[in-house]
Amino acid sequence: MSKTCQNCKNEIPDDARFCSNCGAQQPTAASQQTGYTRLEQEPGQQQTGQQQSGYARSDQEPVHQSTQSQSNQGRTEGNPFQQAEYVFDYEDVEKNKVISALAYLIFFLPLIAAPNSKFGKFHANQGLLLLILAVGGNIVLNLIPFFGFFLEAVYSIFMFVLFLMGLINTLNGKARELPLIGQYRIIN
């Protein structure tokens, strides 16, 4: 059995993650379950226009086919630093970009201001994960005498870098998971 590439309409095997003709990423089971498509870039692969923008324009075909099992949900095993990227509706992203960026300061703000926005919920989840990690890490590091002070400084810089990554991705209309923590879902 085979399917067609969403980008070039070339026929490809059902289990293909990328089109052999144009190299476009093929949708995963997560796209059917969550209503958005997860994009993962192979090392050295050029990004397509859809991957660069971080969302699907409404004039593009909706993604319906899946290539992986429901249990794996498109996650590449063994690389916790790989940033998965999701594709949302163009109007949702453009309308809720700024309010979603504020999720990295006040995680619940997009849930109140735009409760039906999947883009907002995604970034609210990322903001909540960042908050939990920052508070939890600081509590643990404060319990360590002497060296905890130095480790806390390094940890705070790491948290600030994650904050900036999330903020910049959101303002650019991208929905990328934060490294190490982004794959977890608290807010669906």
Coordinates of N, CA and C in Angstrom, one line a residue, residues 25-184:
Q25 N 8.7 16.5 4.6 CA 8.3 15.7 5.7 C 6.9 15.3 5.5
Q26 N 6.6 14.0 5.9 CA 5.3 13.5 5.8 C 4.6 13.5 7.1
P27 N 3.3 13.7 7.2 CA 2.6 13.8 8.5 C 2.7 12.5 9.3
T28 N 2.6 12.7 10.7 CA 2.6 11.6 11.6 C 1.3 11.3 12.2
A29 N 1.2 10.3 13.0 CA 0.0 10.0 13.7 C -0.4 11.1 14.7
A30 N 0.5 11.9 15.2 CA 0.2 13.0 16.1 C -0.7 14.0 15.4
S31 N -0.6 14.1 14.1 CA -1.4 15.2 13.4 C -2.9 14.8 13.5
Q32 N -3.2 13.5 13.4 CA -4.6 13.1 13.5 C -5.1 13.3 14.9
Q33 N -4.3 12.9 15.9 CA -4.7 12.9 17.3 C -4.9 14.3 17.8
T34 N -4.0 15.2 17.5 CA -3.9 16.6 18.1 C -4.4 17.7 17.3
G35 N -4.6 17.4 16.0 CA -5.1 18.5 15.1 C -4.0 19.4 14.5
Y36 N -2.7 19.0 14.8 CA -1.6 19.8 14.2 C -0.6 18.8 13.8
T37 N 0.3 19.2 13.0 CA 1.4 18.3 12.4 C 2.7 18.6 13.0
R38 N 3.4 17.6 13.4 CA 4.7 17.7 13.9 C 5.8 17.6 12.8
L39 N 6.7 18.5 12.8 CA 7.8 18.4 11.8 C 9.1 18.2 12.5
E40 N 9.8 17.2 12.0 CA 11.2 17.0 12.5 C 12.1 17.0 11.4
Q41 N 13.2 17.7 11.5 CA 14.1 17.9 10.4 C 15.3 16.9 10.6
E42 N 15.6 16.2 9.5 CA 16.7 15.3 9.5 C 18.0 16.1 9.4
P43 N 19.1 15.7 9.9 CA 20.4 16.5 9.9 C 20.7 16.7 8.4
G44 N 21.0 18.0 8.1 CA 21.5 18.3 6.7 C 20.3 18.5 5.8
Q45 N 19.1 18.4 6.2 CA 17.9 18.5 5.3 C 17.5 20.0 5.1
Q46 N 17.2 20.4 3.9 CA 16.7 21.8 3.7 C 15.3 21.8 4.2
Q47 N 14.9 23.0 4.8 CA 13.5 23.1 5.2 C 12.7 23.6 4.0
T48 N 11.5 23.1 4.0 CA 10.5 23.6 2.9 C 9.9 24.9 3.5
G49 N 9.2 25.6 2.6 CA 8.6 26.8 3.0 C 7.6 26.7 4.2
Q50 N 6.9 25.5 4.1 CA 5.9 25.3 5.2 C 6.6 25.1 6.5
Q51 N 7.8 24.4 6.5 CA 8.5 24.1 7.7 C 9.1 25.4 8.2
Q52 N 9.6 26.3 7.4 CA 10.2 27.5 7.8 C 9.2 28.4 8.5
S53 N 8.0 28.4 8.0 CA 7.0 29.3 8.5 C 6.4 28.8 9.9
G54 N 6.4 27.5 10.1 CA 5.9 27.0 11.3 C 4.4 26.8 11.4
Y55 N 3.7 27.1 10.3 CA 2.2 26.9 10.3 C 1.8 26.6 8.9
A56 N 0.6 26.0 8.8 CA 0.0 25.7 7.5 C -0.9 26.8 7.1
R57 N -0.8 27.3 5.9 CA -1.7 28.3 5.4 C -3.0 27.6 5.1
S58 N -4.1 28.4 5.2 CA -5.4 27.8 5.0 C -5.6 27.3 3.5
D59 N -4.8 27.9 2.6 CA -5.0 27.4 1.2 C -4.2 26.1 0.9
Q60 N -3.5 25.6 1.8 CA -2.8 24.3 1.7 C -3.8 23.2 2.0
E61 N -3.4 22.0 1.5 CA -4.3 20.9 1.8 C -4.1 20.5 3.3
P62 N -5.2 20.1 3.9 CA -5.1 19.7 5.3 C -4.3 18.3 5.4
V63 N -3.6 18.1 6.4 CA -2.9 16.9 6.6 C -3.8 15.8 7.3
H64 N -3.9 14.7 6.6 CA -4.8 13.6 7.2 C -4.1 12.3 7.3
Q65 N -3.1 12.0 6.6 CA -2.5 10.7 6.6 C -1.4 10.6 7.7
S66 N -1.2 9.3 8.2 CA -0.2 9.1 9.2 C 0.8 8.1 8.7
T67 N 2.0 8.2 9.3 CA 3.1 7.3 8.8 C 3.6 6.4 10.0
Q68 N 3.2 6.8 11.2 CA 3.8 6.0 12.4 C 2.7 5.6 13.3
S69 N 3.0 4.7 14.2 CA 2.0 4.2 15.1 C 1.6 5.2 16.1
Q70 N 0.4 5.0 16.7 CA -0.1 6.0 17.7 C 0.8 6.0 19.0
S71 N 1.4 4.9 19.3 CA 2.2 4.8 20.5 C 3.5 5.6 20.4
N72 N 4.1 5.7 19.2 CA 5.3 6.5 19.0 C 5.0 8.0 18.8
Q73 N 3.9 8.3 18.2 CA 3.5 9.6 17.9 C 4.5 10.5 17.3
G74 N 5.4 9.9 16.4 CA 6.3 10.8 15.6 C 7.6 11.2 16.3
R75 N 7.8 10.8 17.6 CA 9.0 11.2 18.3 C 10.2 10.3 17.8
T76 N 11.3 11.0 17.5 CA 12.5 10.3 17.1 C 13.2 9.9 18.4
E77 N 13.5 8.6 18.5 CA 14.1 8.0 19.7 C 15.6 8.4 19.9
G78 N 16.0 8.6 21.1 CA 17.4 8.7 21.4 C 18.0 10.1 21.2
N79 N 17.3 11.1 20.8 CA 17.9 12.5 20.7 C 17.0 13.5 21.5
P80 N 17.3 13.7 22.7 CA 16.5 14.6 23.5 C 16.7 16.1 23.1
F81 N 17.7 16.4 22.3 CA 18.0 17.8 21.9 C 17.3 18.1 20.6
Q82 N 16.7 17.2 19.9 CA 16.1 17.5 18.7 C 14.8 18.2 18.9
Q83 N 14.6 19.4 18.3 CA 13.5 20.2 18.5 C 12.4 19.8 17.4
A84 N 11.3 19.2 17.9 CA 10.2 18.9 17.0 C 9.5 20.2 16.8
E85 N 8.9 20.4 15.6 CA 8.2 21.6 15.2 C 6.8 21.1 14.8
Y86 N 5.8 21.9 15.2 CA 4.4 21.6 14.9 C 3.9 22.6 13.9
V87 N 2.9 22.2 13.2 CA 2.2 23.1 12.2 C 0.8 23.4 12.6
F88 N 0.5 24.7 12.7 CA -0.9 25.1 13.1 C -1.5 25.9 12.0
D89 N -2.8 26.2 12.2 CA -3.5 27.0 11.2 C -2.9 28.4 11.1
Y90 N -2.8 28.9 9.9 CA -2.2 30.2 9.6 C -2.9 31.3 10.4
E91 N -4.2 31.4 10.4 CA -5.0 32.4 11.0 C -4.8 32.3 12.6
D92 N -4.8 31.1 13.1 CA -4.6 30.9 14.5 C -3.2 31.5 15.0
V93 N -2.2 31.2 14.2 CA -0.9 31.7 14.5 C -0.8 33.2 14.5
E94 N -1.3 33.8 13.4 CA -1.2 35.2 13.2 C -2.0 36.0 14.2
K95 N -3.2 35.4 14.6 CA -4.0 36.1 15.5 C -3.5 36.0 16.9
N96 N -2.9 34.9 17.3 CA -2.5 34.7 18.7 C -1.0 34.7 19.0
K97 N -0.2 35.2 18.0 CA 1.2 35.1 18.2 C 1.7 35.9 19.4
V98 N 1.3 37.1 19.6 CA 1.8 37.9 20.7 C 1.3 37.4 22.0
I99 N 0.0 37.0 22.1 CA -0.5 36.5 23.4 C 0.1 35.2 23.7
S100 N 0.5 34.4 22.7 CA 1.2 33.1 23.0 C 2.6 33.4 23.5
A101 N 3.2 34.4 23.0 CA 4.6 34.7 23.4 C 4.6 35.1 24.9
L102 N 3.5 35.7 25.4 CA 3.4 36.1 26.8 C 3.3 34.8 27.7
A103 N 3.0 33.7 27.1 CA 2.9 32.4 27.9 C 4.2 32.1 28.6
Y104 N 5.3 32.6 28.0 CA 6.6 32.3 28.6 C 6.9 33.2 29.9
L105 N 6.0 34.2 30.1 CA 6.1 35.1 31.3 C 5.0 34.7 32.2
I106 N 3.7 34.5 31.7 CA 2.6 34.1 32.5 C 1.9 33.0 31.7
F107 N 2.2 31.7 32.1 CA 1.8 30.6 31.2 C 0.3 30.5 30.9
F108 N -0.5 30.9 31.8 CA -2.0 30.8 31.7 C -2.7 31.9 30.8
L109 N -1.9 32.9 30.5 CA -2.5 34.0 29.8 C -3.2 33.6 28.4
P110 N -2.5 32.8 27.6 CA -3.2 32.4 26.3 C -4.4 31.5 26.6
L111 N -4.4 30.8 27.7 CA -5.6 30.0 28.0 C -6.8 30.8 28.3
I112 N -6.6 32.0 28.9 CA -7.7 32.9 29.2 C -8.1 33.8 28.0
A113 N -7.1 34.3 27.3 CA -7.3 35.3 26.2 C -7.7 34.6 24.9
A114 N -7.2 33.4 24.7 CA -7.5 32.7 23.4 C -7.7 31.2 23.8
P115 N -8.8 30.9 24.4 CA -9.0 29.5 24.9 C -9.1 28.4 23.8
N116 N -9.5 28.8 22.6 CA -9.7 27.9 21.5 C -8.5 27.8 20.6
S117 N -7.4 28.5 20.9 CA -6.2 28.5 20.1 C -5.3 27.3 20.4
K118 N -5.1 26.5 19.4 CA -4.2 25.3 19.6 C -2.7 25.9 19.7
F119 N -2.4 26.9 19.0 CA -1.1 27.5 19.0 C -0.9 28.1 20.4
G120 N -1.9 28.8 21.0 CA -1.7 29.3 22.3 C -1.6 28.2 23.4
K121 N -2.4 27.2 23.3 CA -2.3 26.1 24.2 C -0.9 25.4 24.2
F122 N -0.3 25.3 22.9 CA 1.0 24.7 22.8 C 2.0 25.5 23.6
H123 N 2.0 26.8 23.4 CA 3.0 27.6 24.1 C 2.7 27.8 25.5
A124 N 1.4 27.7 25.9 CA 1.1 27.8 27.4 C 1.7 26.5 28.0
N125 N 1.6 25.4 27.4 CA 2.2 24.2 27.9 C 3.7 24.3 28.0
Q126 N 4.4 24.9 27.0 CA 5.8 25.0 27.0 C 6.2 26.0 28.1
G127 N 5.4 27.1 28.3 CA 5.7 28.0 29.4 C 5.5 27.4 30.8
L128 N 4.5 26.5 30.9 CA 4.3 25.9 32.2 C 5.4 24.9 32.5
L129 N 5.9 24.2 31.5 CA 7.0 23.2 31.7 C 8.3 24.0 32.1
L130 N 8.5 25.2 31.5 CA 9.6 26.0 31.8 C 9.5 26.5 33.2
L131 N 8.4 26.9 33.6 CA 8.2 27.4 35.0 C 8.4 26.3 36.0
I132 N 7.9 25.1 35.8 CA 8.1 24.0 36.7 C 9.6 23.6 36.8
L133 N 10.2 23.6 35.7 CA 11.7 23.2 35.7 C 12.5 24.3 36.4
A134 N 12.2 25.6 36.2 CA 12.9 26.7 36.8 C 12.7 26.7 38.3
V135 N 11.5 26.6 38.8 CA 11.2 26.6 40.2 C 11.8 25.3 40.9
G136 N 11.6 24.2 40.3 CA 12.1 22.9 40.8 C 13.6 22.9 40.9
G137 N 14.2 23.3 39.8 CA 15.7 23.3 39.8 C 16.3 24.3 40.8
N138 N 15.7 25.4 41.0 CA 16.2 26.4 41.9 C 16.0 25.9 43.4
I139 N 14.9 25.2 43.7 CA 14.7 24.7 45.0 C 15.8 23.6 45.3
V140 N 16.0 22.7 44.4 CA 17.0 21.7 44.6 C 18.4 22.3 44.7
L141 N 18.7 23.3 43.9 CA 20.1 23.9 43.9 C 20.3 24.7 45.2
N142 N 19.2 25.3 45.7 CA 19.3 26.0 47.0 C 19.6 25.1 48.2
L143 N 19.3 23.8 48.1 CA 19.5 22.9 49.2 C 21.0 22.5 49.2
I144 N 21.7 22.7 48.1 CA 23.2 22.3 48.1 C 24.0 23.5 48.7
P145 N 24.7 23.2 49.8 CA 25.6 24.2 50.3 C 26.8 24.6 49.5
F146 N 27.2 25.8 49.5 CA 28.4 26.3 48.8 C 28.3 26.2 47.3
F147 N 28.5 25.0 46.7 CA 28.5 24.8 45.3 C 27.1 25.1 44.6
G148 N 26.1 25.0 45.4 CA 24.7 25.3 44.9 C 24.6 26.7 44.4
F149 N 25.3 27.6 45.0 CA 25.2 29.0 44.6 C 25.8 29.1 43.1
F150 N 26.9 28.5 42.9 CA 27.5 28.5 41.6 C 26.7 27.8 40.5
L151 N 26.2 26.6 40.9 CA 25.4 25.8 40.0 C 24.1 26.6 39.7
E152 N 23.6 27.3 40.7 CA 22.3 28.0 40.4 C 22.5 29.1 39.4
A153 N 23.7 29.8 39.4 CA 24.0 30.8 38.4 C 24.0 30.2 37.0
V154 N 24.6 29.1 36.8 CA 24.7 28.4 35.5 C 23.3 27.9 35.1
Y155 N 22.6 27.4 36.1 CA 21.2 26.9 35.8 C 20.3 28.1 35.4
S156 N 20.4 29.2 36.0 CA 19.6 30.4 35.7 C 19.9 30.9 34.2
I157 N 21.2 30.8 33.8 CA 21.5 31.2 32.5 C 20.9 30.2 31.5
F158 N 20.9 28.9 31.8 CA 20.3 27.9 31.0 C 18.8 28.1 30.9
M159 N 18.1 28.4 32.0 CA 16.7 28.7 31.9 C 16.4 30.0 31.1
F160 N 17.2 31.0 31.2 CA 17.0 32.2 30.4 C 17.2 31.9 28.9
V161 N 18.1 31.0 28.5 CA 18.3 30.7 27.1 C 17.0 29.9 26.6
L162 N 16.5 29.0 27.4 CA 15.3 28.3 27.1 C 14.1 29.3 26.9
F163 N 14.0 30.3 27.8 CA 13.0 31.3 27.8 C 13.1 32.1 26.5
L164 N 14.3 32.5 26.1 CA 14.5 33.3 24.9 C 14.2 32.4 23.6
M165 N 14.5 31.1 23.6 CA 14.2 30.3 22.5 C 12.7 30.2 22.3
G166 N 12.0 30.0 23.4 CA 10.5 29.9 23.3 C 9.9 31.2 22.8
L167 N 10.4 32.3 23.4 CA 9.8 33.6 23.0 C 10.1 34.0 21.5
I168 N 11.3 33.7 21.1 CA 11.7 34.0 19.7 C 10.9 33.1 18.7
N169 N 10.8 31.8 19.0 CA 10.1 30.9 18.2 C 8.6 31.4 18.1
T170 N 8.0 31.7 19.2 CA 6.6 32.2 19.2 C 6.4 33.4 18.4
L171 N 7.2 34.4 18.6 CA 7.1 35.7 17.8 C 7.4 35.5 16.3
N172 N 8.1 34.4 16.0 CA 8.3 34.1 14.5 C 7.2 33.2 14.0
G173 N 6.2 32.9 14.8 CA 5.1 32.1 14.3 C 5.5 30.6 14.3
K174 N 6.5 30.2 15.0 CA 6.9 28.8 15.0 C 6.5 28.1 16.3
A175 N 6.2 26.8 16.2 CA 5.8 26.0 17.4 C 6.8 24.9 17.5
R176 N 8.0 25.3 18.1 CA 9.0 24.3 18.4 C 9.1 23.9 19.8
E177 N 9.3 22.6 20.1 CA 9.4 22.2 21.5 C 10.7 22.7 22.0
L178 N 10.7 23.0 23.3 CA 11.9 23.4 24.0 C 12.8 22.2 24.2
P179 N 14.1 22.3 24.1 CA 15.0 21.1 24.3 C 14.8 20.5 25.7
L180 N 14.9 19.2 25.7 CA 14.8 18.4 26.9 C 13.5 18.3 27.6
I181 N 12.7 19.4 27.7 CA 11.4 19.3 28.4 C 10.2 19.5 27.5
G182 N 10.4 19.9 26.3 CA 9.2 20.2 25.4 C 8.3 19.1 25.0
Q183 N 8.8 17.9 25.1 CA 7.9 16.8 24.6 C 6.8 16.4 25.6
Y184 N 6.9 16.9 26.8 CA 5.9 16.5 27.8 C 4.7 17.4 27.6

